[in-house]
mmCIF file of C-alpha atoms and ligand atoms in Angstrom:
data_model
loop_
_atom_site.group_PDB
_atom_site.id
_atom_site.type_symbol
_atom_site.label_atom_id
_atom_site.label_comp_id
_atom_site.label_asym_id
_atom_site.label_seq_id
_atom_site.Cartn_x
_atom_site.Cartn_y
_atom_site.Cartn_z
ATOM 1 C CA MET A 273 141.673 117.075 84.514
ATOM 2 C CA LEU A 274 138.444 115.133 84.987
ATOM 3 C CA GLY A 275 140.070 112.431 87.083
ATOM 4 C CA GLU A 276 138.171 113.423 90.237
ATOM 5 C CA ASP A 277 134.772 112.969 88.612
ATOM 6 C CA LEU A 278 132.911 109.806 89.473
ATOM 7 C CA ALA A 279 132.094 107.416 86.639
ATOM 8 C CA TYR A 280 128.812 105.531 86.360
ATOM 9 C CA GLU A 281 130.721 102.412 85.256
ATOM 10 C CA SER A 282 132.432 102.267 88.647
ATOM 11 C CA GLY A 283 129.066 101.365 90.184
ATOM 12 C CA ARG A 284 129.804 103.853 92.969
ATOM 13 C CA ILE A 285 127.034 106.243 91.915
ATOM 14 C CA LEU A 286 124.184 104.655 93.825
ATOM 15 C CA GLY A 287 121.997 107.632 94.650
ATOM 16 C CA SER A 288 121.490 109.392 91.329
ATOM 17 C CA MET A 289 118.473 109.334 89.047
ATOM 18 C CA CYS A 290 120.783 109.788 86.055
ATOM 19 C CA THR A 291 122.825 107.107 84.352
ATOM 20 C CA LYS A 292 125.288 106.527 81.561
ATOM 21 C CA PRO A 293 123.357 107.206 78.358
ATOM 22 C CA HIS A 294 122.948 104.285 75.996
ATOM 23 C CA ARG A 295 125.838 104.173 73.473
ATOM 24 C CA PHE A 296 123.540 104.474 70.491
ATOM 25 C CA ALA A 297 121.659 107.470 71.918
ATOM 26 C CA ALA A 298 124.984 109.146 72.767
ATOM 27 C CA HIS A 299 126.220 108.504 69.213
ATOM 28 C CA VAL A 300 123.113 110.077 67.671
ATOM 29 C CA TYR A 301 123.371 113.023 70.057
ATOM 30 C CA GLY A 302 127.000 113.658 69.127
ATOM 31 C CA LYS A 303 126.273 113.407 65.417
ATOM 32 C CA TYR A 304 123.582 116.113 65.466
ATOM 33 C CA ILE A 305 124.994 118.425 68.110
ATOM 34 C CA GLU A 306 124.411 121.591 66.032
ATOM 35 C CA LYS A 307 120.644 121.214 65.548
ATOM 36 C CA ASN A 308 118.869 124.136 67.196
ATOM 37 C CA LEU A 309 115.166 123.808 67.932
ATOM 38 C CA GLY A 310 115.161 127.419 69.120
ATOM 39 C CA ASP A 311 115.112 128.318 65.415
ATOM 40 C CA PRO A 312 112.946 125.475 64.098
ATOM 41 C CA GLY A 313 112.439 127.115 60.702
ATOM 42 C CA LEU A 314 116.064 126.192 59.964
ATOM 43 C CA PHE A 315 115.595 122.616 61.151
ATOM 44 C CA PRO A 316 112.054 121.603 60.108
ATOM 45 C CA ALA A 317 113.007 117.939 59.844
ATOM 46 C CA THR A 318 114.383 117.918 63.376
ATOM 47 C CA GLN A 319 111.212 119.661 64.544
ATOM 48 C CA GLN A 320 109.167 116.936 62.868
ATOM 49 C CA ILE A 321 111.224 114.291 64.690
ATOM 50 C CA GLU A 322 110.578 116.107 67.969
ATOM 51 C CA ARG A 323 106.828 115.955 67.197
ATOM 52 C CA GLU A 324 107.110 112.216 66.511
ATOM 53 C CA THR A 325 109.038 111.725 69.744
ATOM 54 C CA ILE A 326 106.300 113.512 71.689
ATOM 55 C CA GLN A 327 103.694 111.438 69.876
ATOM 56 C CA MET A 328 105.472 108.138 70.656
ATOM 57 C CA LEU A 329 105.863 109.024 74.316
ATOM 58 C CA GLY A 330 102.304 110.396 74.371
ATOM 59 C CA THR A 331 101.074 107.019 73.112
ATOM 60 C CA LEU A 332 102.936 105.375 75.969
ATOM 61 C CA LEU A 333 101.161 107.847 78.283
ATOM 62 C CA GLY A 334 97.751 106.917 76.864
ATOM 63 C CA LYS A 335 97.220 109.696 74.283
ATOM 64 C CA SER A 336 98.982 109.962 70.926
ATOM 65 C CA ASP A 337 97.761 113.481 70.114
ATOM 66 C CA VAL A 338 99.401 115.245 73.041
ATOM 67 C CA ALA A 339 101.342 118.495 72.730
ATOM 68 C CA GLY A 340 104.763 118.967 74.256
ATOM 69 C CA HIS A 341 108.501 119.249 73.908
ATOM 70 C CA ILE A 342 111.787 117.632 74.789
ATOM 71 C CA VAL A 343 113.247 120.189 77.192
ATOM 72 C CA THR A 344 116.256 120.588 79.455
ATOM 73 C CA GLY A 345 114.964 118.330 82.223
ATOM 74 C CA GLY A 346 112.274 117.639 84.776
ATOM 75 C CA THR A 347 112.736 121.023 86.376
ATOM 76 C CA GLU A 348 111.989 122.939 83.187
ATOM 77 C CA ALA A 349 109.094 120.572 82.403
ATOM 78 C CA ASN A 350 107.507 121.119 85.821
ATOM 79 C CA ILE A 351 107.935 124.888 85.556
ATOM 80 C CA LEU A 352 106.323 124.860 82.093
ATOM 81 C CA ALA A 353 103.348 122.881 83.398
ATOM 82 C CA ILE A 354 102.735 125.271 86.271
ATOM 83 C CA TRP A 355 103.284 128.276 84.003
ATOM 84 C CA ALA A 356 100.643 126.990 81.554
ATOM 85 C CA ALA A 357 98.225 126.135 84.376
ATOM 86 C CA ARG A 358 98.664 129.638 85.818
ATOM 87 C CA ASN A 359 98.038 131.274 82.438
ATOM 88 C CA LEU A 360 94.940 129.157 81.890
ATOM 89 C CA SER A 361 93.544 129.929 85.325
ATOM 90 C CA LYS A 362 91.146 132.628 86.349
ATOM 91 C CA THR A 363 92.450 135.886 87.774
ATOM 92 C CA LYS A 364 93.272 135.902 91.493
ATOM 93 C CA GLN A 365 94.086 132.191 91.480
ATOM 94 C CA ASP A 366 97.608 131.899 92.822
ATOM 95 C CA GLU A 367 97.875 128.690 94.850
ATOM 96 C CA ILE A 368 99.336 125.345 93.832
ATOM 97 C CA ILE A 369 98.693 122.292 95.972
ATOM 98 C CA VAL A 370 101.639 119.884 96.084
ATOM 99 C CA PRO A 371 102.488 116.785 98.122
ATOM 100 C CA ALA A 372 105.117 117.290 100.832
ATOM 101 C CA SER A 373 107.261 114.951 98.712
ATOM 102 C CA ALA A 374 107.202 117.285 95.674
ATOM 103 C CA HIS A 375 110.526 117.966 93.966
ATOM 104 C CA HIS A 376 112.098 121.365 94.654
ATOM 105 C CA SER A 377 111.434 122.363 91.035
ATOM 106 C CA PHE A 378 107.935 123.331 92.239
ATOM 107 C CA ASP A 379 109.491 125.790 94.713
ATOM 108 C CA LYS A 380 111.320 127.312 91.761
ATOM 109 C CA ALA A 381 108.095 127.418 89.710
ATOM 110 C CA ALA A 382 106.165 129.089 92.522
ATOM 111 C CA ASP A 383 108.908 131.625 93.129
ATOM 112 C CA LEU A 384 109.269 132.495 89.444
ATOM 113 C CA LEU A 385 105.513 132.807 88.937
ATOM 114 C CA GLY A 386 104.809 134.628 92.195
ATOM 115 C CA CYS A 387 102.531 131.821 93.413
ATOM 116 C CA LYS A 388 102.112 130.109 96.761
ATOM 117 C CA LEU A 389 102.832 126.414 97.300
ATOM 118 C CA VAL A 390 100.431 124.686 99.658
ATOM 119 C CA ARG A 391 102.193 121.547 100.908
ATOM 120 C CA ILE A 392 100.099 118.548 101.887
ATOM 121 C CA ASP A 393 101.309 115.918 104.339
ATOM 122 C CA LEU A 394 101.828 112.318 103.326
ATOM 123 C CA ASN A 395 100.000 109.293 104.734
ATOM 124 C CA ASP A 396 101.699 106.231 106.221
ATOM 125 C CA ASN A 397 102.395 104.916 102.705
ATOM 126 C CA PHE A 398 104.275 108.122 101.824
ATOM 127 C CA GLN A 399 101.505 109.091 99.393
ATOM 128 C CA VAL A 400 99.792 112.446 99.493
ATOM 129 C CA ASP A 401 96.836 112.531 101.904
ATOM 130 C CA ILE A 402 93.759 112.801 99.695
ATOM 131 C CA SER A 403 91.382 114.137 102.349
ATOM 132 C CA ALA A 404 93.890 116.871 103.215
ATOM 133 C CA ILE A 405 94.007 117.799 99.519
ATOM 134 C CA ARG A 406 90.219 118.155 99.460
ATOM 135 C CA GLU A 407 90.356 120.421 102.490
ATOM 136 C CA ALA A 408 93.149 122.542 101.048
ATOM 137 C CA ILE A 409 91.358 123.427 97.813
ATOM 138 C CA SER A 410 90.242 127.041 97.824
ATOM 139 C CA PRO A 411 88.995 129.543 95.215
ATOM 140 C CA ARG A 412 92.664 130.521 94.858
ATOM 141 C CA THR A 413 93.818 127.033 93.783
ATOM 142 C CA PHE A 414 94.730 126.771 90.115
ATOM 143 C CA ALA A 415 96.755 123.557 90.074
ATOM 144 C CA ILE A 416 97.289 120.304 91.933
ATOM 145 C CA VAL A 417 100.425 118.226 91.542
ATOM 146 C CA GLY A 418 100.583 114.448 91.917
ATOM 147 C CA ILE A 419 103.815 112.480 91.717
ATOM 148 C CA ALA A 420 104.363 109.202 89.891
ATOM 149 C CA GLY A 421 107.725 108.201 91.341
ATOM 150 C CA THR A 422 108.692 110.511 94.182
ATOM 151 C CA THR A 423 112.240 111.802 94.390
ATOM 152 C CA GLU A 424 112.701 110.476 97.919
ATOM 153 C CA LEU A 425 111.191 106.967 97.624
ATOM 154 C CA GLY A 426 109.786 106.335 94.143
ATOM 155 C CA ILE A 427 106.219 106.303 95.490
ATOM 156 C CA VAL A 428 103.205 106.870 93.228
ATOM 157 C CA ASP A 429 100.468 109.153 94.592
ATOM 158 C CA PRO A 430 96.803 108.093 94.183
ATOM 159 C CA ILE A 431 96.581 109.838 90.807
ATOM 160 C CA THR A 432 93.104 108.381 90.020
ATOM 161 C CA GLU A 433 91.659 110.161 93.024
ATOM 162 C CA LEU A 434 93.592 113.356 92.304
ATOM 163 C CA ALA A 435 92.250 113.301 88.745
ATOM 164 C CA GLU A 436 88.678 113.018 90.039
ATOM 165 C CA ILE A 437 89.228 115.959 92.397
ATOM 166 C CA ALA A 438 90.782 118.030 89.612
ATOM 167 C CA GLU A 439 87.793 117.376 87.348
ATOM 168 C CA GLN A 440 85.266 118.131 90.068
ATOM 169 C CA HIS A 441 86.867 121.502 90.738
ATOM 170 C CA ASN A 442 87.965 122.227 87.175
ATOM 171 C CA ILE A 443 91.612 122.551 88.263
ATOM 172 C CA HIS A 444 94.754 121.645 86.321
ATOM 173 C CA LEU A 445 96.314 118.363 87.526
ATOM 174 C CA HIS A 446 99.990 118.026 86.687
ATOM 175 C CA VAL A 447 101.594 114.611 87.176
ATOM 176 C CA ASP A 448 105.317 114.660 87.825
ATOM 177 C CA ALA A 449 106.470 111.335 86.348
ATOM 178 C CA ALA A 450 109.965 112.665 85.655
ATOM 179 C CA PHE A 451 111.390 109.429 87.037
ATOM 180 C CA GLY A 452 108.431 107.026 87.012
ATOM 181 C CA GLY A 453 107.341 107.775 83.448
ATOM 182 C CA PHE A 454 110.047 105.505 82.054
ATOM 183 C CA VAL A 455 109.488 102.855 84.744
ATOM 184 C CA ILE A 456 105.763 102.314 85.359
ATOM 185 C CA PRO A 457 104.779 101.498 81.733
ATOM 186 C CA PHE A 458 107.467 98.791 81.676
ATOM 187 C CA LEU A 459 106.722 97.058 84.993
ATOM 188 C CA GLU A 460 105.043 93.632 85.075
ATOM 189 C CA LYS A 461 101.388 93.888 83.979
ATOM 190 C CA ALA A 462 99.926 93.284 87.454
ATOM 191 C CA GLU A 463 102.181 95.929 88.985
ATOM 192 C CA LYS A 464 101.594 98.654 86.425
ATOM 193 C CA GLU A 465 97.811 98.173 86.444
ATOM 194 C CA LYS A 466 97.806 99.234 90.101
ATOM 195 C CA LEU A 467 99.621 102.460 89.199
ATOM 196 C CA GLU A 468 97.341 104.503 86.942
ATOM 197 C CA PHE A 469 98.959 107.876 86.397
ATOM 198 C CA ASP A 470 98.640 109.086 82.819
ATOM 199 C CA PHE A 471 96.313 110.671 80.219
ATOM 200 C CA ARG A 472 93.981 107.640 80.379
ATOM 201 C CA LEU A 473 92.645 109.485 83.435
ATOM 202 C CA SER A 474 90.620 112.342 81.989
ATOM 203 C CA GLY A 475 91.481 114.689 84.877
ATOM 204 C CA VAL A 476 95.218 114.632 84.074
ATOM 205 C CA SER A 477 96.145 117.819 82.187
ATOM 206 C CA SER A 478 99.926 117.571 81.907
ATOM 207 C CA ILE A 479 102.763 115.137 82.620
ATOM 208 C CA THR A 480 106.529 115.388 83.068
ATOM 209 C CA MET A 481 108.485 112.321 81.914
ATOM 210 C CA ASP A 482 112.247 112.509 81.460
ATOM 211 C CA PRO A 483 114.190 110.554 78.826
ATOM 212 C CA HIS A 484 117.464 111.501 80.584
ATOM 213 C CA LYS A 485 116.587 109.487 83.690
ATOM 214 C CA MET A 486 115.368 105.900 83.138
ATOM 215 C CA GLY A 487 115.045 106.553 79.391
ATOM 216 C CA MET A 488 118.879 106.288 79.174
ATOM 217 C CA CYS A 489 119.122 109.312 76.854
ATOM 218 C CA PRO A 490 121.866 111.944 77.047
ATOM 219 C CA ILE A 491 121.363 115.048 79.200
ATOM 220 C CA PRO A 492 119.519 117.386 78.449
ATOM 221 C CA ALA A 493 116.329 115.454 77.806
ATOM 222 C CA GLY A 494 113.296 116.186 79.926
ATOM 223 C CA GLY A 495 109.779 115.773 78.586
ATOM 224 C CA ILE A 496 106.703 117.971 79.014
ATOM 225 C CA PHE A 497 103.360 116.676 77.742
ATOM 226 C CA PHE A 498 100.071 118.598 77.636
ATOM 227 C CA ARG A 499 96.685 116.984 77.007
ATOM 228 C CA SER A 500 95.999 119.476 74.195
ATOM 229 C CA GLU A 501 97.735 122.032 72.017
ATOM 230 C CA GLY A 502 95.354 124.591 73.534
ATOM 231 C CA MET A 503 96.997 124.054 76.939
ATOM 232 C CA ALA A 504 100.519 124.229 75.527
ATOM 233 C CA SER A 505 99.735 127.409 73.642
ATOM 234 C CA ALA A 506 99.012 129.148 76.953
ATOM 235 C CA ILE A 507 102.798 129.565 77.201
ATOM 236 C CA SER A 508 103.502 130.379 73.536
ATOM 237 C CA THR A 509 105.719 133.297 72.602
ATOM 238 C CA ASN A 510 105.607 134.255 68.917
ATOM 239 C CA PHE A 511 108.153 136.304 66.996
ATOM 240 C CA THR A 512 109.500 136.670 63.474
ATOM 241 C CA TYR A 513 113.105 137.901 63.351
ATOM 242 C CA LEU A 514 114.926 134.542 63.253
ATOM 243 C CA CYS A 515 116.424 133.169 60.015
ATOM 244 C CA GLY A 516 113.795 130.441 59.988
ATOM 245 C CA GLY A 517 110.952 132.993 59.919
ATOM 246 C CA GLU A 518 107.882 132.856 62.108
ATOM 247 C CA THR A 519 108.725 131.128 65.343
ATOM 248 C CA THR A 520 106.776 129.908 68.342
ATOM 249 C CA HIS A 521 108.502 128.966 71.580
ATOM 250 C CA GLN A 522 106.751 127.014 74.335
ATOM 251 C CA THR A 523 109.861 126.522 76.450
ATOM 252 C CA ILE A 524 111.854 128.627 78.887
ATOM 253 C CA VAL A 525 115.086 128.504 76.941
ATOM 254 C CA GLY A 526 115.464 129.922 73.436
ATOM 255 C CA THR A 527 118.323 128.142 71.697
ATOM 256 C CA ARG A 528 117.823 124.496 72.578
ATOM 257 C CA SER A 529 119.176 121.103 71.687
ATOM 258 C CA GLY A 530 117.598 119.363 68.708
ATOM 259 C CA ALA A 531 120.058 116.515 69.252
ATOM 260 C CA ALA A 532 118.204 115.680 72.482
ATOM 261 C CA SER A 533 115.005 114.996 70.525
ATOM 262 C CA LEU A 534 116.867 113.075 67.821
ATOM 263 C CA ALA A 535 118.659 110.923 70.399
ATOM 264 C CA THR A 536 115.409 110.254 72.253
ATOM 265 C CA TRP A 537 113.605 109.337 69.007
ATOM 266 C CA ALA A 538 116.454 106.997 68.038
ATOM 267 C CA MET A 539 116.570 105.417 71.488
ATOM 268 C CA LEU A 540 112.815 104.770 71.522
ATOM 269 C CA LYS A 541 113.003 103.111 68.096
ATOM 270 C CA HIS A 542 116.119 101.153 69.078
ATOM 271 C CA GLN A 543 114.762 99.805 72.388
ATOM 272 C CA GLY A 544 111.074 99.504 71.671
ATOM 273 C CA ARG A 545 108.813 98.516 74.528
ATOM 274 C CA SER A 546 110.573 95.180 74.959
ATOM 275 C CA GLY A 547 113.983 96.841 75.311
ATOM 276 C CA TYR A 548 112.765 99.119 78.090
ATOM 277 C CA GLN A 549 110.916 96.206 79.733
ATOM 278 C CA LYS A 550 114.233 94.327 79.928
ATOM 279 C CA ILE A 551 116.024 97.328 81.428
ATOM 280 C CA VAL A 552 113.314 97.858 84.061
ATOM 281 C CA LYS A 553 113.116 94.122 84.843
ATOM 282 C CA ARG A 554 116.856 93.975 85.518
ATOM 283 C CA CYS A 555 116.775 97.087 87.693
ATOM 284 C CA MET A 556 113.815 95.704 89.672
ATOM 285 C CA GLU A 557 115.493 92.304 90.207
ATOM 286 C CA LEU A 558 118.558 94.049 91.620
ATOM 287 C CA THR A 559 116.316 96.308 93.697
ATOM 288 C CA TYR A 560 114.743 93.246 95.357
ATOM 289 C CA GLN A 561 118.228 91.772 95.975
ATOM 290 C CA LEU A 562 119.211 95.020 97.657
ATOM 291 C CA VAL A 563 116.064 95.025 99.807
ATOM 292 C CA ALA A 564 116.625 91.401 100.881
ATOM 293 C CA GLY A 565 120.246 92.222 101.778
ATOM 294 C CA ILE A 566 119.262 95.273 103.846
ATOM 295 C CA GLU A 567 116.668 93.300 105.792
ATOM 296 C CA GLU A 568 119.445 90.900 106.836
ATOM 297 C CA ILE A 569 121.579 93.648 108.365
ATOM 298 C CA LYS A 570 120.803 94.135 112.061
ATOM 299 C CA GLY A 571 119.841 97.743 112.749
ATOM 300 C CA LEU A 572 118.816 98.613 109.185
ATOM 301 C CA GLU A 573 115.511 98.388 107.370
ATOM 302 C CA VAL A 574 113.886 99.670 104.219
ATOM 303 C CA VAL A 575 111.554 102.629 104.689
ATOM 304 C CA ILE A 576 108.808 100.986 102.604
ATOM 305 C CA PRO A 577 108.817 98.077 100.134
ATOM 306 C CA PRO A 578 109.815 99.727 96.837
ATOM 307 C CA THR A 579 107.327 100.423 94.058
ATOM 308 C CA MET A 580 110.122 101.054 91.608
ATOM 309 C CA ASN A 581 113.922 100.965 91.630
ATOM 310 C CA VAL A 582 114.269 103.496 94.441
ATOM 311 C CA VAL A 583 115.085 102.197 97.913
ATOM 312 C CA GLY A 584 115.024 104.121 101.198
ATOM 313 C CA ILE A 585 117.286 102.761 103.953
ATOM 314 C CA LYS A 586 116.611 103.780 107.542
ATOM 315 C CA SER A 587 117.705 102.804 111.013
ATOM 316 C CA ASP A 588 115.948 103.059 114.357
ATOM 317 C CA ILE A 589 119.167 102.676 116.297
ATOM 318 C CA LEU A 590 121.778 104.514 114.219
ATOM 319 C CA ASP A 591 122.013 108.208 113.359
ATOM 320 C CA ILE A 592 121.261 108.386 109.647
ATOM 321 C CA ASP A 593 123.668 111.306 109.085
ATOM 322 C CA VAL A 594 126.525 109.332 110.650
ATOM 323 C CA LEU A 595 125.636 106.265 108.622
ATOM 324 C CA ALA A 596 125.545 108.296 105.397
ATOM 325 C CA GLN A 597 128.858 109.921 106.215
ATOM 326 C CA LYS A 598 130.539 106.540 106.738
ATOM 327 C CA VAL A 599 128.986 105.157 103.563
ATOM 328 C CA ARG A 600 130.274 108.155 101.627
ATOM 329 C CA GLU A 601 133.719 107.797 103.212
ATOM 330 C CA MET A 602 133.766 104.314 101.693
ATOM 331 C CA LYS A 603 133.183 105.997 98.332
ATOM 332 C CA TRP A 604 129.567 105.075 97.782
ATOM 333 C CA ALA A 605 127.722 108.097 96.378
ATOM 334 C CA VAL A 606 124.278 107.793 98.005
ATOM 335 C CA ALA A 607 121.573 110.446 98.408
ATOM 336 C CA LEU A 608 120.630 111.599 101.910
ATOM 337 C CA PHE A 609 117.139 112.654 103.030
ATOM 338 C CA PRO A 610 116.217 113.733 106.583
ATOM 339 C CA LYS A 611 115.330 110.219 107.718
ATOM 340 C CA HIS A 612 116.816 107.902 105.149
ATOM 341 C CA ILE A 613 119.520 107.140 102.625
ATOM 342 C CA ARG A 614 118.293 106.743 99.048
ATOM 343 C CA VAL A 615 119.658 104.225 96.591
ATOM 344 C CA VAL A 616 118.458 104.326 92.981
ATOM 345 C CA VAL A 617 119.194 101.105 91.135
ATOM 346 C CA MET A 618 119.843 102.641 87.724
ATOM 347 C CA PRO A 619 120.885 100.653 84.629
ATOM 348 C CA HIS A 620 124.596 101.245 85.325
ATOM 349 C CA VAL A 621 124.309 99.440 88.674
ATOM 350 C CA LYS A 622 125.242 95.751 88.455
ATOM 351 C CA ALA A 623 124.948 92.827 90.892
ATOM 352 C CA PRO A 624 128.594 93.026 92.141
ATOM 353 C CA HIS A 625 128.062 96.705 93.017
ATOM 354 C CA ILE A 626 124.970 95.874 95.087
ATOM 355 C CA HIS A 627 126.790 93.035 96.849
ATOM 356 C CA GLY A 628 129.841 95.218 97.532
ATOM 357 C CA PHE A 629 127.618 97.964 98.891
ATOM 358 C CA LEU A 630 125.745 95.542 101.169
ATOM 359 C CA GLU A 631 129.043 94.152 102.485
ATOM 360 C CA ASP A 632 130.267 97.657 103.345
ATOM 361 C CA LEU A 633 126.896 98.572 104.896
ATOM 362 C CA ARG A 634 127.077 95.500 107.114
ATOM 363 C CA HIS A 635 130.610 96.348 108.170
ATOM 364 C CA ILE A 636 129.756 100.009 108.858
ATOM 365 C CA THR A 637 126.655 99.233 110.935
ATOM 366 C CA GLU A 638 128.531 96.639 113.001
ATOM 367 C CA THR A 639 131.322 99.148 113.678
ATOM 368 C CA ILE A 640 128.935 101.941 114.664
ATOM 369 C CA ARG A 641 126.878 99.626 116.907
ATOM 370 C CA ARG A 642 129.945 98.463 118.840
HETATM 371 N N1 LIG B 934 110.727 115.557 89.341
HETATM 372 C C1 LIG B 934 111.165 114.509 90.047
HETATM 373 C C2 LIG B 934 110.156 113.558 90.651
HETATM 374 C C3 LIG B 934 112.525 114.286 90.207
HETATM 375 O O1 LIG B 934 112.941 113.261 90.949
HETATM 376 C C4 LIG B 934 113.437 115.189 89.605
HETATM 377 C C5 LIG B 934 114.879 114.982 89.741
HETATM 378 O O2 LIG B 934 115.350 114.059 90.313
HETATM 379 C C6 LIG B 934 112.936 116.271 88.872
HETATM 380 C C7 LIG B 934 111.583 116.426 88.758
HETATM 381 C C8 LIG B 934 113.866 117.275 88.249
HETATM 382 O O3 LIG B 934 114.513 116.742 87.164
HETATM 383 P P1 LIG B 934 115.826 117.444 86.554
HETATM 384 O O4 LIG B 934 116.907 117.222 87.550
HETATM 385 O O5 LIG B 934 116.007 116.725 85.273
HETATM 386 O O6 LIG B 934 115.532 118.881 86.356
#
């Protein structure tokens, strides 16, 4: 019955930020499927492992004593961050400033919380325009969002400058590193030093970083990290009726997967930094092969040299919708944005897939041009 589903192993899924989970992580997940962190009093050991997972990832993000949870995904994590920022803000503050490139989860957050999103244009590097951010701040602003790995192009906003602005105005800065959080720390030293984005910047209040994207953990595994327990407790709900006794939730969902935390913990221990460095290195090498191949095809170019394993393909002479349609007809599952096609070189993508894709792209562009 599932025959029509695409499989990551086919290499045809070229536009997704998800991938086949690592075998070991999937095994751990399956083994502990019944663990429910919605009733942590019943599963105190699993809760402790979740704390350790948050601590390990917090250390990677520059602060071991962060608060946070493994949640359903980047969307829930972003909503939780904005929810906490709203609760911590002064009355009458109801505006969130986001880059034009912000993920649609911020639209959901704003709608749910009855807040207004103020969208800021991007500069020529597809980063948020810092001077426009300064101008947009008003007494109603309670949060600014910066992105470390945009959905459309994998671009990192100038988070250092955003952090300074946030501190100056005493506003919550949330960094959406849902994708980039598992990439940037594992890039070559020179590359990652240019991309400061985490709690080492004192103006950063919260971060989203998803194990179920480049962390190769099973869905559902998003990560929300707050600088302090005080911030996380702004969204605490306390109650007592569950079998496990006194309970505090800091998530949207009630019943929630403990297996996700266990699988993430196991995967982090299994890979270590060097394991993730290898994964990211391979993805980046293939990304550069893809970029070189695109530059050789007449009529196509990359939108911007990639920062991470996300590549935008555009054309000045071909209609991008037509190009995407033809590419999809040839059974390549790519993502389509208004002006470009997005390829994400995830761990399931191998060299023959990239070469096959480039061959088809060349053929398609030649046919359309004729
Ligand atoms: N933030 C960014 C930057 C993303 O690219 C995505 C998804 O691609 C999300 C958040 C949402 O993540 P999820 O689909 O896990 O809810």
